[in-house]
Tab-separated table of C-alpha atoms in Angstrom:
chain	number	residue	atom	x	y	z
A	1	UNK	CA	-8.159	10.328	18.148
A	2	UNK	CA	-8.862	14.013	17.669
A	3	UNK	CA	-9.106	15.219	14.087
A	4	UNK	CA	-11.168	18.136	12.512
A	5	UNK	CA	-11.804	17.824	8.694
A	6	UNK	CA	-13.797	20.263	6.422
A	7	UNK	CA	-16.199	19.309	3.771
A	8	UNK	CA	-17.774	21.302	1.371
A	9	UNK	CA	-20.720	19.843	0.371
A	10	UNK	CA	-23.345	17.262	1.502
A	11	UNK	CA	-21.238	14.534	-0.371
A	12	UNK	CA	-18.182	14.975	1.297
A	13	UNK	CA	-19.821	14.807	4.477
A	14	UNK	CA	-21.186	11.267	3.325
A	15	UNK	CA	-18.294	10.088	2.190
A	16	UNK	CA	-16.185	11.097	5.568
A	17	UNK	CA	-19.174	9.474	7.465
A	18	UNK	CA	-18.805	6.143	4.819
A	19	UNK	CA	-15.122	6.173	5.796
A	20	UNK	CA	-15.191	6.023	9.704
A	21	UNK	CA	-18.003	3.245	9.585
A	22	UNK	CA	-16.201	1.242	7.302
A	23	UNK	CA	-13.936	1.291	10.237
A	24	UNK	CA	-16.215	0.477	13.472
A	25	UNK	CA	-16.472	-2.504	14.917
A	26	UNK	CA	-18.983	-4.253	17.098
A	27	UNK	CA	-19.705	-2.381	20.472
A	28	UNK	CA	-18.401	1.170	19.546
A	29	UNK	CA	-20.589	3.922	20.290
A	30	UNK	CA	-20.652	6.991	17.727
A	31	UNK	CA	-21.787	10.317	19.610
A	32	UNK	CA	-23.044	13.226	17.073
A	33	UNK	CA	-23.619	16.166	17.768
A	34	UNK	CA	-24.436	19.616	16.492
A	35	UNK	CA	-27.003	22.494	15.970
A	36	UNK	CA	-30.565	21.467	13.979
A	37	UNK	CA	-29.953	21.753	10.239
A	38	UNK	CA	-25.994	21.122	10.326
A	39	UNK	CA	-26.125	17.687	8.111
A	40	UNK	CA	-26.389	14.496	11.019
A	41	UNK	CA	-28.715	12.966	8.810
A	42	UNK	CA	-26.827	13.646	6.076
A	43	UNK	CA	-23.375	12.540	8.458
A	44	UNK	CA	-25.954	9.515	9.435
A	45	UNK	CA	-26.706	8.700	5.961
A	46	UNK	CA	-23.107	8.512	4.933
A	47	UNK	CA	-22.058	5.742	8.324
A	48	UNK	CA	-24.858	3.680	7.383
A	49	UNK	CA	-23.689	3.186	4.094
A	50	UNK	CA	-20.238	2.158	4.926
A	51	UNK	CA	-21.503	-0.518	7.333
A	52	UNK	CA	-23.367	-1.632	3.729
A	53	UNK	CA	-27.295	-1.009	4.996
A	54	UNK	CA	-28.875	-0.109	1.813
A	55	UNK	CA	-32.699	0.625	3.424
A	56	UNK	CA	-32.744	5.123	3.429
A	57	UNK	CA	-31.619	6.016	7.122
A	58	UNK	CA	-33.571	8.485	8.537
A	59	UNK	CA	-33.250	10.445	11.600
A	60	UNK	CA	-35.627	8.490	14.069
A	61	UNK	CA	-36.573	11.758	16.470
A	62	UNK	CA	-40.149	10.563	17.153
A	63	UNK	CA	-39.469	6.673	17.659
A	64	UNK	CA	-35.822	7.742	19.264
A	65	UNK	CA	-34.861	4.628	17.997
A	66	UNK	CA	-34.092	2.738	14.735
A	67	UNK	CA	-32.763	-0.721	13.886
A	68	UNK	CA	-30.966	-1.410	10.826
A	69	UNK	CA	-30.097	-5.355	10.478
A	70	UNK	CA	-28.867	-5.836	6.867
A	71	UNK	CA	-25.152	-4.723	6.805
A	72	UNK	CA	-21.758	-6.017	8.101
A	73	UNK	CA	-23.228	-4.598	11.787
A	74	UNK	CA	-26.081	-4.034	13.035
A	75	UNK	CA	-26.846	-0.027	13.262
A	76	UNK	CA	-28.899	1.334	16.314
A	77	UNK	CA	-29.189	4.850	15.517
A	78	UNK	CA	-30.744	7.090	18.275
A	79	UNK	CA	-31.864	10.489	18.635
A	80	UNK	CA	-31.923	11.669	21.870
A	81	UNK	CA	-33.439	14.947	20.993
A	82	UNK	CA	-37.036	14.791	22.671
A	83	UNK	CA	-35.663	12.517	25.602
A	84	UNK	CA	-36.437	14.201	29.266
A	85	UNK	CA	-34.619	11.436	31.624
A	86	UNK	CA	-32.530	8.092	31.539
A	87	UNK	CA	-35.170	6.105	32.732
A	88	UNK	CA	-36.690	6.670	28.964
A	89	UNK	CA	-33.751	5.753	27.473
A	90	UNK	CA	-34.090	2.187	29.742
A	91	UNK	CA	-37.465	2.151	28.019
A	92	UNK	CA	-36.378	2.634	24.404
A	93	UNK	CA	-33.728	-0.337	24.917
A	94	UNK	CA	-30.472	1.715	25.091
A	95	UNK	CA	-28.590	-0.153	28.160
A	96	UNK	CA	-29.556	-3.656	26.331
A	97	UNK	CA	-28.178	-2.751	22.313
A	98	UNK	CA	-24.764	-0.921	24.524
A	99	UNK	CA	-24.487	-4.210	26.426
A	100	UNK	CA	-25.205	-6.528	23.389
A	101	UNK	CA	-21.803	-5.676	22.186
A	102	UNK	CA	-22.993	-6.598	18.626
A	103	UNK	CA	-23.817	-4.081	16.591
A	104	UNK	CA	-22.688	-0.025	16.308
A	105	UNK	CA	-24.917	2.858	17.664
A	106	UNK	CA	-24.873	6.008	16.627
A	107	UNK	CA	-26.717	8.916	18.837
A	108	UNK	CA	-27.551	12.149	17.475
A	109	UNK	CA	-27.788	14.843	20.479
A	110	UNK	CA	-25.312	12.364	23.009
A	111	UNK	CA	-24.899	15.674	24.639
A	112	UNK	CA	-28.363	15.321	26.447
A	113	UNK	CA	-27.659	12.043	28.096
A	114	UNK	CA	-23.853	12.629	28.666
A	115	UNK	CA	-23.987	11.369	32.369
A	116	UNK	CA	-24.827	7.638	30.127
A	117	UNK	CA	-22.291	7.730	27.388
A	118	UNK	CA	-19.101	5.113	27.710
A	119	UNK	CA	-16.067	6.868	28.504
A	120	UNK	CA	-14.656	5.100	25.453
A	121	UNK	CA	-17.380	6.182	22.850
A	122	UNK	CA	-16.430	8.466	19.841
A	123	UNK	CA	-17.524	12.017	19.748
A	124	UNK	CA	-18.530	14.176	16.883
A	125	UNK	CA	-19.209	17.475	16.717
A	126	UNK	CA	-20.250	19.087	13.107
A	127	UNK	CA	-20.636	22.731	12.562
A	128	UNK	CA	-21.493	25.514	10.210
A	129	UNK	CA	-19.466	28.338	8.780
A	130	UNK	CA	-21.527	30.503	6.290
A	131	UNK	CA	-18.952	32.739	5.372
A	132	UNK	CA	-16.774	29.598	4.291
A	133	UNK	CA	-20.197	28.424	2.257
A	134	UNK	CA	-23.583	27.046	2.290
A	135	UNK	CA	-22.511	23.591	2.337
A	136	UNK	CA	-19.025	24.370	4.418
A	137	UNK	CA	-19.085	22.012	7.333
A	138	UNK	CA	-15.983	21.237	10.048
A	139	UNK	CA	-16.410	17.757	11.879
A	140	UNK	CA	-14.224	16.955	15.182
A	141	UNK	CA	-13.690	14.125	16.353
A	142	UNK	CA	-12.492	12.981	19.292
């Protein structure tokens, strides 16, 4: 799959997220990426709703890890921001939620621990255009 759509405002950018985890299944692995400000939580917001989690997600930069339990999947939504090696991410529980195989995860900065990403996992990349807008976003995915 490779696919860029635009959105326009934070809402679209939840909905698009609502759409493609209303699609996951167990084991997938959902890469995000992009510069500070450009709308993962807002992207993150939007996939945990379509798995039906109703709790707020919130980006999880100083735990690096957060669990979400109640919808159709579990979620385990990482960010990978203030990691310095893979032995932390060991630590944090990332090799045992990718090898569970039972619920989604969803890593905000994948880019930092590339050399550990499945070959398989889904990557997207969201960016800003401010001469297209404020709330102008494009989203790859591939």
């Amino acid at each position: 799959m490779d696919k860029i759509v635009e959105t326009f405002s934070e809402k679209e950018t939840f909905e698009f997220a609502k759409k493609i985890a209303e699609n996951a299944v167990a084991g997938q692995v959902f890469c995000l990426n992009g510069d500070l400000g450009v709308g993962k939580t807002v992207f993150a917001q939007g996939f945990g709703a379509g798995l039906g989690i109703a709790e707020p997600i919130v980006s999880p930069t100083f735990t690096i890890l957060k669990e979400y339990d109640e919808g159709r999947l579990p979620l385990y939504h990482f960010d990978v921001y203030r990691i310095g090696s893979d032995d932390e991410m060991e630590e944090v529980g990332y090799f045992d939620k990718l090898d569970s195989g039972d619920g989604v995860c969803l890593i905000e900065w994948s880019v930092l621990i590339e050399d550990i990403i499945p070959k398989d996992a889904v990557r997207i990349e969201i960016k800003k255009n401010r001469e297209k807008g404020f709330d102008y976003r494009t989203i790859h995915i591939s």
